[in-house]
Tab-separated table of C-alpha atoms and ligand atoms in Angstrom:
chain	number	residue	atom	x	y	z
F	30	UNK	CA	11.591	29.694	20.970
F	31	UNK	CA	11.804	26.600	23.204
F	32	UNK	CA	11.482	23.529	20.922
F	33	UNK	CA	9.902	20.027	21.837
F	34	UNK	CA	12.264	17.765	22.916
F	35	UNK	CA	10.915	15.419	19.999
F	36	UNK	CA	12.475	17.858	17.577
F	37	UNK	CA	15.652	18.174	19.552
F	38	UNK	CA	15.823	14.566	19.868
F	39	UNK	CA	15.423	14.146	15.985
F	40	UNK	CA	18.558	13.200	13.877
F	41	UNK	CA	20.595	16.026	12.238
F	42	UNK	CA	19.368	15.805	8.554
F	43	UNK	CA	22.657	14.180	7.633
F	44	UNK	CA	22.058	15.287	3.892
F	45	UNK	CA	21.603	18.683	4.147
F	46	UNK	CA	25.707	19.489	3.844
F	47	UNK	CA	25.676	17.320	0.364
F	48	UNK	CA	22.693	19.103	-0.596
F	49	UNK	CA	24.243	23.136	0.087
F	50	UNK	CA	26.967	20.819	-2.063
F	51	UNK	CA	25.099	20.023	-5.145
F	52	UNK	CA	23.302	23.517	-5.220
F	53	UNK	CA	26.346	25.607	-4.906
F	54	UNK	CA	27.543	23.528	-7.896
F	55	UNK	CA	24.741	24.171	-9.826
F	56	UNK	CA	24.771	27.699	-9.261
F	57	UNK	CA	28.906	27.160	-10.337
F	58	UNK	CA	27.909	25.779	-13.612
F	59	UNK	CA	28.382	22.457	-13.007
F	60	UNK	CA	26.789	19.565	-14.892
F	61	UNK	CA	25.265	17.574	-12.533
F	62	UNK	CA	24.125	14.147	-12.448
F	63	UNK	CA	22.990	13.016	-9.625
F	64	UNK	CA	22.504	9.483	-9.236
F	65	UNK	CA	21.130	10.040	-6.048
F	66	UNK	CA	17.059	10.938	-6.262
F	67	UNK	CA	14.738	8.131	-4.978
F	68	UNK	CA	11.905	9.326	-7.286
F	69	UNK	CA	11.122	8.338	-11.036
F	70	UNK	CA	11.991	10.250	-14.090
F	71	UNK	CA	9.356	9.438	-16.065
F	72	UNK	CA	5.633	10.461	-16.149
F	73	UNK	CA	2.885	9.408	-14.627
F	74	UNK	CA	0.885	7.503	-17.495
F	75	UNK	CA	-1.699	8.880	-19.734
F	76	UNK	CA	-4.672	6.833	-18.361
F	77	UNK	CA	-3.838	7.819	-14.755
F	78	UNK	CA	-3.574	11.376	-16.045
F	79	UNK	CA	-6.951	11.635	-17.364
F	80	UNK	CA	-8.854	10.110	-15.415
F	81	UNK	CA	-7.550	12.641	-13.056
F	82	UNK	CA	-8.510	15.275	-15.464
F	83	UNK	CA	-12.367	13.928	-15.878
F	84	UNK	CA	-12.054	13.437	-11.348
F	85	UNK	CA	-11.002	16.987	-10.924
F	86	UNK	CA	-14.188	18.740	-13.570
F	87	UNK	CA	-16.223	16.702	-11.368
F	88	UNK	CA	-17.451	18.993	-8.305
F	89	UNK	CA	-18.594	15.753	-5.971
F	90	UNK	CA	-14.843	15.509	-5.802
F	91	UNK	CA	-14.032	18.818	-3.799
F	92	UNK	CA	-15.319	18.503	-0.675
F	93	UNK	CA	-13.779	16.499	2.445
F	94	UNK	CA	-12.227	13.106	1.967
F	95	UNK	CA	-13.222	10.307	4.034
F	96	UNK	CA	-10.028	9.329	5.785
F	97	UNK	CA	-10.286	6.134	5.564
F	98	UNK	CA	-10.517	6.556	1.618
F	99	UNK	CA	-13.536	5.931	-0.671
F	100	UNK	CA	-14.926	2.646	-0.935
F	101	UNK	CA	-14.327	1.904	-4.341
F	102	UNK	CA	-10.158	2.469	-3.822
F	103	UNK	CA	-10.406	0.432	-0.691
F	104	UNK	CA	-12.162	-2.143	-3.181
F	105	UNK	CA	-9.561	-1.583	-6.066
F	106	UNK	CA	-6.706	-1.926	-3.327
F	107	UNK	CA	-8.488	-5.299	-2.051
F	108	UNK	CA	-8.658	-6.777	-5.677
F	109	UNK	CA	-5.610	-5.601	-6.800
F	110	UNK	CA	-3.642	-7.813	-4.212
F	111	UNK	CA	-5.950	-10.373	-5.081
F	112	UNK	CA	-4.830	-10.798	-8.334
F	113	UNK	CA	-1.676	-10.165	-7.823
F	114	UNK	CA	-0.686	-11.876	-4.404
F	115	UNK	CA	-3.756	-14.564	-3.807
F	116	UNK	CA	-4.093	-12.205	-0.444
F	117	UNK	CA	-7.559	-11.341	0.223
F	118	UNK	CA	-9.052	-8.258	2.207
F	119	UNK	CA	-12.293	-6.929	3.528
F	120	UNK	CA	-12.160	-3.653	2.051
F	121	UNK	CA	-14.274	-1.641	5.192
F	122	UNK	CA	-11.784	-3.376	7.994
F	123	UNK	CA	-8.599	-4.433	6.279
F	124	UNK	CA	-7.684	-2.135	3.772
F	125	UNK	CA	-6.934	2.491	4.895
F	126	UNK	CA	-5.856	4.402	2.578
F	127	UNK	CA	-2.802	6.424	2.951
F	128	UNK	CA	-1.780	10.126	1.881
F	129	UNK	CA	1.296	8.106	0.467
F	130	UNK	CA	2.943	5.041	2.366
F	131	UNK	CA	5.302	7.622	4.003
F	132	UNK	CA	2.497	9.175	6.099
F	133	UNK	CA	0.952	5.747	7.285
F	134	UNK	CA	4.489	4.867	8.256
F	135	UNK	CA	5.252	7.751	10.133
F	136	UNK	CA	1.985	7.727	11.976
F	137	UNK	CA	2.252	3.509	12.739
F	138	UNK	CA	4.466	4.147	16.121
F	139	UNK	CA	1.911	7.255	17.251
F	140	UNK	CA	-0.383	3.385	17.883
F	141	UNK	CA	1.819	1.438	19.882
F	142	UNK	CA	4.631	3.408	21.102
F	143	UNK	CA	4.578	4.537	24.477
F	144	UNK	CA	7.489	6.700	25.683
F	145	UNK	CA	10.273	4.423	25.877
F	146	UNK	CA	9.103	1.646	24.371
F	147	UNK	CA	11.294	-0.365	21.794
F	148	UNK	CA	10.800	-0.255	18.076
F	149	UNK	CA	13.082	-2.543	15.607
F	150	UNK	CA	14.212	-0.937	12.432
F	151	UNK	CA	16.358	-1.926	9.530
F	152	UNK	CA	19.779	-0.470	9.407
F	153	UNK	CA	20.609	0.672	6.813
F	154	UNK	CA	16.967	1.635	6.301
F	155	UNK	CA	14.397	3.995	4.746
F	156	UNK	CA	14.821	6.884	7.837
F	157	UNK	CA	10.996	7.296	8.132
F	158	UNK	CA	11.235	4.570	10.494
F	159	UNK	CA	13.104	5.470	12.903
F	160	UNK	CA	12.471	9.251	13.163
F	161	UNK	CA	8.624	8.304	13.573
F	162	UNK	CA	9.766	6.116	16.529
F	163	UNK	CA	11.655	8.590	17.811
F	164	UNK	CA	8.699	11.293	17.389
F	165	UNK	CA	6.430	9.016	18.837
F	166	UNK	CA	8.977	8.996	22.116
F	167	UNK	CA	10.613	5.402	21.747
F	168	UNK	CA	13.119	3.968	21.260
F	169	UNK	CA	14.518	2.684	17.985
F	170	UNK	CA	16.564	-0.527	17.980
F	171	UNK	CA	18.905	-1.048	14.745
F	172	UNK	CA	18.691	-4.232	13.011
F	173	UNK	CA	21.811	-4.480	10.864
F	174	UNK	CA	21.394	-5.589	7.345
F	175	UNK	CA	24.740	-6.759	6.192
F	176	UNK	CA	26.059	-8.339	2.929
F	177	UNK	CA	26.828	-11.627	4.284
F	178	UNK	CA	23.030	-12.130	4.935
F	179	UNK	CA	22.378	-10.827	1.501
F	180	UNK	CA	21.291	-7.442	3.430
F	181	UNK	CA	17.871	-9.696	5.278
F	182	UNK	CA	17.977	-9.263	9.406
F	183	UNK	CA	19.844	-12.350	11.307
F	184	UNK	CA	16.990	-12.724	13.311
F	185	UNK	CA	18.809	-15.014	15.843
F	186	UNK	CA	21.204	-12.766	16.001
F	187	UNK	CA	18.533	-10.086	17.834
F	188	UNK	CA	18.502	-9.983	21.613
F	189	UNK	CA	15.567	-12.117	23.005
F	190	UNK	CA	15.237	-9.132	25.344
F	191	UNK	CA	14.934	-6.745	23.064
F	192	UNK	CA	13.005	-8.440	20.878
F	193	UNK	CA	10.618	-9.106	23.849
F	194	UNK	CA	10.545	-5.679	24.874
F	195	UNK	CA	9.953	-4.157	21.164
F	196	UNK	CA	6.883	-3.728	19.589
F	197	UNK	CA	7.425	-3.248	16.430
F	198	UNK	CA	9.357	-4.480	13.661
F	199	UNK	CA	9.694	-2.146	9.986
F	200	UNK	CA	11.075	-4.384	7.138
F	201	UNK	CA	11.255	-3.179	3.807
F	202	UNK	CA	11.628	-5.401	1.009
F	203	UNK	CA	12.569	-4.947	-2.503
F	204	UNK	CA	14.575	-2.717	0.123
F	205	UNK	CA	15.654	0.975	-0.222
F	206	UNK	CA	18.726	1.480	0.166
F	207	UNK	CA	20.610	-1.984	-1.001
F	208	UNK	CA	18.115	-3.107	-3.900
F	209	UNK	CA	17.943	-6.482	-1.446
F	210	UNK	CA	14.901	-8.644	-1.727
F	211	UNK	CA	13.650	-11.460	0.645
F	212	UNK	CA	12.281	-14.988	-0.261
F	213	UNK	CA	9.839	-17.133	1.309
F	214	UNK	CA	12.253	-18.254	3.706
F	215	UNK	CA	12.405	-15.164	5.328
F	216	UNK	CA	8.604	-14.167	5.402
F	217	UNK	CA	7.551	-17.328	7.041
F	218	UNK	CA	10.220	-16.836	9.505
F	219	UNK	CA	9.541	-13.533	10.486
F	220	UNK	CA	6.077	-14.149	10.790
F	221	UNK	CA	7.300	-17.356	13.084
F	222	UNK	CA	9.727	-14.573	15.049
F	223	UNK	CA	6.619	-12.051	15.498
F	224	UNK	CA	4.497	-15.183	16.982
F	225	UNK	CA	7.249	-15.768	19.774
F	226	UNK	CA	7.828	-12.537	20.666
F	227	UNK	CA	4.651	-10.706	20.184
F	228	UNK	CA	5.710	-8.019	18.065
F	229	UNK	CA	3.787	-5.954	15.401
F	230	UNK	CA	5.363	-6.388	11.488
F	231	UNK	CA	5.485	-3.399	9.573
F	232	UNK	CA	6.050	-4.624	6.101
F	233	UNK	CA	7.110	-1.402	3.821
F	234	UNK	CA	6.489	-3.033	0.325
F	235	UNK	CA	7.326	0.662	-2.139
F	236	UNK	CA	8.728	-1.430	-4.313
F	237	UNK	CA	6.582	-5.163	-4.954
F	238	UNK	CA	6.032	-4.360	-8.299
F	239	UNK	CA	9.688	-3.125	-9.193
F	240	UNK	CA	10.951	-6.668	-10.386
F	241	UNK	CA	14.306	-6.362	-12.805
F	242	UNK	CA	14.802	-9.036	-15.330
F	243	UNK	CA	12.122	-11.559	-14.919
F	244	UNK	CA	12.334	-11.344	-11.169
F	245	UNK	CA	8.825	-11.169	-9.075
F	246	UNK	CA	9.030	-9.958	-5.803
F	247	UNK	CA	6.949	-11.321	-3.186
F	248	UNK	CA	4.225	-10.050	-0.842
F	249	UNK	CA	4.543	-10.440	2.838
F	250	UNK	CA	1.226	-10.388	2.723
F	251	UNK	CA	0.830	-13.994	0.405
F	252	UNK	CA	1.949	-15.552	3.673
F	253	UNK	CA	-0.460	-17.513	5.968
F	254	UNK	CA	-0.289	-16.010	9.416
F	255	UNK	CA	0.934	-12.481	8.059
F	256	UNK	CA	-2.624	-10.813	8.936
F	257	UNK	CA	-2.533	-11.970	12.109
F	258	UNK	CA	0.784	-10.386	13.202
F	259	UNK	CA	1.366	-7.277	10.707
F	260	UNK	CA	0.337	-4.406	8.261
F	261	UNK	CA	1.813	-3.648	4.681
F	262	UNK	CA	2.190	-0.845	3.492
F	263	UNK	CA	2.571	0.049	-0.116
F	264	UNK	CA	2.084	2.709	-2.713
F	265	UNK	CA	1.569	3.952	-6.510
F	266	UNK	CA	4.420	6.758	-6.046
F	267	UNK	CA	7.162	3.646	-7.668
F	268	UNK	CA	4.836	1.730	-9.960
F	269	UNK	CA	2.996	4.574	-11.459
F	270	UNK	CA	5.795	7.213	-11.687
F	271	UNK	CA	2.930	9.101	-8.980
F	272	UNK	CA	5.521	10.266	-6.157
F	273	UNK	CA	3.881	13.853	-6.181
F	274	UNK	CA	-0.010	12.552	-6.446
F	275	UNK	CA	0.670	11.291	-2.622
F	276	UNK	CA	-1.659	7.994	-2.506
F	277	UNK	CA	-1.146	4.724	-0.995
F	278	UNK	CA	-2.379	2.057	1.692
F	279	UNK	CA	-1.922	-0.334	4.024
F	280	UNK	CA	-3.495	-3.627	4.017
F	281	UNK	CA	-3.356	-6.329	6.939
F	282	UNK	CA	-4.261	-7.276	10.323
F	283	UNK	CA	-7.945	-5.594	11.421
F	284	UNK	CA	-6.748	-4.083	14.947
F	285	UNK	CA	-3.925	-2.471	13.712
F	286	UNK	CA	-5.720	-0.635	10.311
F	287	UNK	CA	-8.443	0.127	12.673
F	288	UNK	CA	-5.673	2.249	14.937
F	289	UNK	CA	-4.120	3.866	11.742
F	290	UNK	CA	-7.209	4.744	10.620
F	291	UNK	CA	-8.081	6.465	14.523
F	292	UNK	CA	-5.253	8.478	14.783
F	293	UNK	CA	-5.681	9.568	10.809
F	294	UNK	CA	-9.171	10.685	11.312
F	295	UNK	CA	-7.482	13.076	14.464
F	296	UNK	CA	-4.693	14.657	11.922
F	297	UNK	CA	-5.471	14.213	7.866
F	298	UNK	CA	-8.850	14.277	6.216
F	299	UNK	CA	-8.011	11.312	3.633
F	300	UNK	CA	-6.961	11.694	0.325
F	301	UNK	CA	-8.423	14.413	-2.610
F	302	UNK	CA	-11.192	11.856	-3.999
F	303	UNK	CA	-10.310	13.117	-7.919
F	304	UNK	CA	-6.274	11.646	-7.248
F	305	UNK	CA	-8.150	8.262	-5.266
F	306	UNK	CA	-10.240	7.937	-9.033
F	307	UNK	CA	-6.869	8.208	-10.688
F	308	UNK	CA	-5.717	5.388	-8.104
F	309	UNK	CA	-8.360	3.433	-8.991
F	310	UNK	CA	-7.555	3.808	-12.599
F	311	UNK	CA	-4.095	3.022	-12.164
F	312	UNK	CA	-4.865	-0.380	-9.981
F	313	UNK	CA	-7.678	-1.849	-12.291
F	314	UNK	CA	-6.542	-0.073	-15.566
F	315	UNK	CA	-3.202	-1.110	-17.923
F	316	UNK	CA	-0.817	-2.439	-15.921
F	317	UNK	CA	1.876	-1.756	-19.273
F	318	UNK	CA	3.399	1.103	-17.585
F	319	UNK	CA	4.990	-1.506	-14.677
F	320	UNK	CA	6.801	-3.703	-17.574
F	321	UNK	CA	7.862	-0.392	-19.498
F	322	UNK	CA	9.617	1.104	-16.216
F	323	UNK	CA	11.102	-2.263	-15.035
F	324	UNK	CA	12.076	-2.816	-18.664
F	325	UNK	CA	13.751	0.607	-18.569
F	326	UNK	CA	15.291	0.548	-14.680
F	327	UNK	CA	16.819	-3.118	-16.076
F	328	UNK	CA	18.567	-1.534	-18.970
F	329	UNK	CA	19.614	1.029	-17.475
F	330	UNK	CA	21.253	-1.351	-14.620
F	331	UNK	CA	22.768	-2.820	-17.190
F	332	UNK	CA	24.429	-0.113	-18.910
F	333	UNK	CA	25.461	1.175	-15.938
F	334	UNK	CA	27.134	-1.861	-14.035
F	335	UNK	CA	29.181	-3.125	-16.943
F	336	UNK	CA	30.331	0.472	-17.815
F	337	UNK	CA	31.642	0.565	-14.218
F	338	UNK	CA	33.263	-2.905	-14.650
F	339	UNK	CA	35.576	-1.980	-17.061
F	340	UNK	CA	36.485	1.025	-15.149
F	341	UNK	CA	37.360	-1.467	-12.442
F	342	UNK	CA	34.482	-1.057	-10.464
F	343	UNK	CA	32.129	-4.789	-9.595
F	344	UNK	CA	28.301	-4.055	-7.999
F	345	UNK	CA	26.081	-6.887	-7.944
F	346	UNK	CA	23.216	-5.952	-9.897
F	347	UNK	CA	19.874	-5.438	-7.871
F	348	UNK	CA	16.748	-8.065	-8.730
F	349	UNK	CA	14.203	-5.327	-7.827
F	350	UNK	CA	13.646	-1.654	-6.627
F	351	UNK	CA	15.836	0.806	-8.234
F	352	UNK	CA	18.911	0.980	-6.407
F	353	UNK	CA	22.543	-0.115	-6.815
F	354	UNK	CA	24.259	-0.434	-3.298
F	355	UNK	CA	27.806	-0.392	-4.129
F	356	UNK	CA	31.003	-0.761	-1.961
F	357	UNK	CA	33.541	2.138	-1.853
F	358	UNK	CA	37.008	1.494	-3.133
F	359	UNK	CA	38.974	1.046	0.405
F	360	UNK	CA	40.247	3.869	2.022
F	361	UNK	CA	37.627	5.859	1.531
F	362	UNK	CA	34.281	6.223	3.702
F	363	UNK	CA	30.634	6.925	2.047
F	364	UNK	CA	31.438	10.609	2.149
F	365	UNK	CA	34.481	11.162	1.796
F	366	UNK	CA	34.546	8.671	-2.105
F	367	UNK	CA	31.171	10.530	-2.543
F	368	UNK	CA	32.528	14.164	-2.429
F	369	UNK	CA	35.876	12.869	-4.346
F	370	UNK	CA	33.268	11.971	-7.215
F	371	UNK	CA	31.337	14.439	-7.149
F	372	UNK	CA	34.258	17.142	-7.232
F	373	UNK	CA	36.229	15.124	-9.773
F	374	UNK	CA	32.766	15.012	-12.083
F	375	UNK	CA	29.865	16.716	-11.135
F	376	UNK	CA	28.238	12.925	-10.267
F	377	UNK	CA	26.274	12.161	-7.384
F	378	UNK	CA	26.056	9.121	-5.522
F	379	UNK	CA	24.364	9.074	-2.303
F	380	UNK	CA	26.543	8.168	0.526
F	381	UNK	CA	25.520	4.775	2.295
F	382	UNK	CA	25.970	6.116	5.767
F	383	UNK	CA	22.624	8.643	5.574
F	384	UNK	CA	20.993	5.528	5.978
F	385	UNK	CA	22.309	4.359	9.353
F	386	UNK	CA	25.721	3.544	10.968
F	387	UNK	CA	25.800	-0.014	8.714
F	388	UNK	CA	25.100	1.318	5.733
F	389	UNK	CA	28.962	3.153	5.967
F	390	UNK	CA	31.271	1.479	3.007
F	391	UNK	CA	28.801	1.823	1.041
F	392	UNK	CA	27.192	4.356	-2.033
F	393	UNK	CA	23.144	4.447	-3.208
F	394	UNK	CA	23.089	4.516	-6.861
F	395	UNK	CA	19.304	4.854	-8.249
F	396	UNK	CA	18.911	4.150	-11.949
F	397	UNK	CA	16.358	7.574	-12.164
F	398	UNK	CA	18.718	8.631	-14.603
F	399	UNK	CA	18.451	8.710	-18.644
F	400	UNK	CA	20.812	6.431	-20.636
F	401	UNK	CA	22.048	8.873	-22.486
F	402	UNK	CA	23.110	10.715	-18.765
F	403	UNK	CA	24.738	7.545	-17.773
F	404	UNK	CA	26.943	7.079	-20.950
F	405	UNK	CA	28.064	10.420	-20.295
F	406	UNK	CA	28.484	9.941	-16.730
F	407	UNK	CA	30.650	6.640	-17.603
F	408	UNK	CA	32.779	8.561	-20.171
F	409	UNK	CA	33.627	11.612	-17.310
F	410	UNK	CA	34.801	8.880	-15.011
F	411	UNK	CA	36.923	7.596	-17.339
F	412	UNK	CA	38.357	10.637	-18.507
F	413	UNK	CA	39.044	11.596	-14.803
F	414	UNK	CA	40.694	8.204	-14.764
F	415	UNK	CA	39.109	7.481	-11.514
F	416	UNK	CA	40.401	4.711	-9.389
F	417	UNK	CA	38.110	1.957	-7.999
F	418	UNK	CA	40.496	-0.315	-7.221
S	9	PLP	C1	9.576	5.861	-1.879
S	9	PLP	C2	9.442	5.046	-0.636
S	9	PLP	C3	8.264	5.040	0.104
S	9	PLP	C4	7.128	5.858	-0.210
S	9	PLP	O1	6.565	6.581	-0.541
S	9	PLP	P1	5.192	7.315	-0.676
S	9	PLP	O2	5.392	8.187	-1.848
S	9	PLP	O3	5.019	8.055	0.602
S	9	PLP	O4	4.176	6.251	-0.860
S	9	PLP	C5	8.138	4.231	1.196
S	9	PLP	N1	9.142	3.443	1.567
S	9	PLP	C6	10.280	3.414	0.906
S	9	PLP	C7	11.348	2.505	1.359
S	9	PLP	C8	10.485	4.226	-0.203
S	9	PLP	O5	11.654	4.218	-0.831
C-alpha cells in the first residue's frame, strides 16, 4: 500500500504506548483509575433522553439531514447565545451545525489552507488543531501557552512574519489541557491582533458553560468586532454529558460559516434530525443539569487538590473546564512521573507532553472520576508513600 503523504506526515499517536499500558494492566488485574478520560461520567439528562426517544418513533426523522442542520436548532443555537452571551445570530447565515465541534474543527483549515500556508495553534493544545492543519497541507505554527502568562498566548511575543503569513489562529478557552481561562483583556486583544494581521480566529469554546465555583466563563463571541474576524465553535458533548450523541456548531462571521458549511455539504450529510430535537431540548429546556455537573466537577476539585496537598503535592485549582494541569515533582518528565504512578498504583494521569512540546513538566488530571474513586486513589498514594516533593 502506498499511503498519502498527509497520513505519513501525521504525528505518531503519542498515546497509543500508555494506552497498550493501561490495557495490559487491566487484563493483569489491576485496579485502574484513570484520571485521564476527557469525557463525562455521568448521563446525559432525562429530558434530553426522551425527547430523543419521542425524535427517533418519529419516521420524518430518518431520512437525510440537511447539513447545514434544521432550522429550528440553528434557531435554538441563535437564542441560546442570546441569552446567555448578549451575541446575536441570523440563524440561515451565521449559525452550521456541526456533527460535534471536533468535525467543524477539523474541516476549518480544508477553507483556508493552501499547501504551505501557516496556521497558529495553541501549544499545549487540543491536537485536532494541528493535525487538521497538517491534513489540510499547512503548516502549523505553535503558540506556547506557559504558566507565567497564566497559560493565554504572548501575542507580542509572535513573529510579525508569521503572524502575517498565517491564516488562522485556534484558541481554546476554558482550555483543554491546563483548565486556563481568558478575560476580556485578552478577547479584545486578539480580536485587535486578528485586525492587524488579517488572520481568521478559531475560537474552540467546549467548555463556556463549565464554570467551577461561581466562575462564568466568557464568550469570544460577546465581543464587538469578534464576527467580523472569527468563528466559535462549541458543543453539548461537556454541558450535557452528550460526547457520544455527536452535535454541535459554530456561530460567527457569515463568509467563513458559509465555507464550513460548502465543504460539509461535499463530505457529511448533517446531523440525525431525532439527536438535533434532543439538541434543541437540551438548549431551550432545564438548564439544571449545567449547575449539577459544575457543582459536582467543583467538589470533586476540591477533594482532590487538598488530598494531594497533604501528600505534598500544590496544583492551582482550575476556574472552569475539567482539568487539573499539574507540575511534575522535578526530575521527572510527563512520562516518565506518569508511568512511575501508574506502576506504583494503578492511577492514570495523562502526561502533559501529548499535548505539544510545552506542555512537558506537566500531568492532565480530569475530575471524570467518582469521589469515592478519588478517596481511594488519595489513600493508594499515600500508602505507596509517593514523593512529590
Ligand atoms: C471535548 C472537546 C471538544 C469537542 O468535542 P465534540 O464532542 O466534538 O463537540 C472540542 N474541543 C476541545 C478542546 C475539547 O476538549
Amino acid at each position: 500500500m502506498r499511503s498519502a503523504d498527509r497520513i505519513k506526515n501525521l504525528p505518531p499517536y503519542l498515546f497509543a504506548e500508555i494506552d497498550k499500558m493501561i490495557a495490559r494492566a487491566k487484563k493483569e488485574g489491576v485496579d485502574v483509575i484513570s484520571f485521564g478520560i476527557g469525557d463525562p461520567d455521568q448521563p446525559t439528562p432525562d429530558n434530553i433522553v426522551n425527547r430523543m426517544i419521542e425524535a427517533v418513533q418519529d419516521p420524518t426523522t430518518h431520512s437525510y439531514p440537511s447539513y447545514e442542520g434544521l432550522y429550528e436548532y440553528r434557531k435554538a443555537v441563535a437564542d441560546w447565545y442570546k441569552k446567555n452571551y448578549g451575541s446575536e445570530f441570523d440563524p440561515d447565515k451565521e449559525v452550521v451545525s456541526l456533527i460535534g465541534s471536533k468535525e467543524g474543527i477539523a474541516h476549518l483549515p480544508f477553507c483556508y489552507i493552501n499547501p504551505g500556508d501557516k496556521a497558529l495553534v495553541p501549544d499545549p493544545g487540543y491536537p485536532v488543531y494541528k493535525t487538521s492543519v497538517l491534513l489540510a497541507g499547512g503548516e502549523p505554527v505553535a503558540v506556547p501557552l506557559l504558566e507565567e502568562n497564566n497559560f493565554l498566548p504572548d501575542l507580542e511575543a509572535i513573529d510579525e512574519d508569521i503572524a502575517r503569513e498565517a491564516k488562522l489562529f485556534f484558541i481554546n478557552y476554558p482550555n483543554n489541557p491546563t483548565g486556563a481561562v481568558a478575560d476580556e483583556d485578552f478577547y479584545q486583544n486578539i480580536i485587535e491582533f486578528a485586525r492587524e494581521y488579517d488572520l481568521i480566529i478559531a475560537h474552540d469554546a467546549a467548555y463556556s458553560e463549565i464554570g467551577l465555583d461561581d466562575y462564568e466563563p466568557l464568550s469570544f463571541m460577546q465581543f464587538p468586532g469578534a464576527k467580523e474576524v472569527g468563528i466559535e465553535f462549541n458543543s453539548l458533548s461537556k454541558p450535557f454529558n452528550m460526547t457520544g450523541w455527536r452535535i454541535g456548531w459554530a456561530v460567527g462571521n457569515e463568509d467563513v460559516i458559509e465555507s464550513l458549511g460548502r465543504i460539509k455539504t461535499n463530505i457529511d450529510s448533517g446531523i440525525f434530525e431525532a439527536v438535533q430535537y434532543a439538541g434543541i431540548e437540551a438548549l431551550t429546556g432545564s438548564q439544571d443539569n449545567i449547575k449539577k455537573m459544575t457543582e459536582l466537577y467543583t467538589k470533586r476539585r476540591d477533594l482532590l487538590v487538598e488530598g494531594l496537598k497533604e501528600l505534598g503535592w500544590e496544583i492551582r485549582k482550575n476556574k472552569a473546564s475539567f482539568y487539573l494541569w499539574a507540575k511534575v515533582p522535578k526530575g521527572y518528565t510527563s512520562t516518565e512521573f506518569s508511568t512511575y504512578i501508574f506502576k506504583e498504583t494503578g492511577i492514570f494521569f495523562t502526561p502533559g507532553n501529548g499535548y505539544g512540546e510545552h506542555g512537558e513538566g506537566y500531568v492532565r488530571i480530569a475530575l471524570t472520576v467518582t469521589e469515592e474513586r478519588i478517596r481511594e486513589a488519595l489513600e493508594r498514594l499515600k500508602e505507596k508513600k509517593i514523593k512529590f516533593t
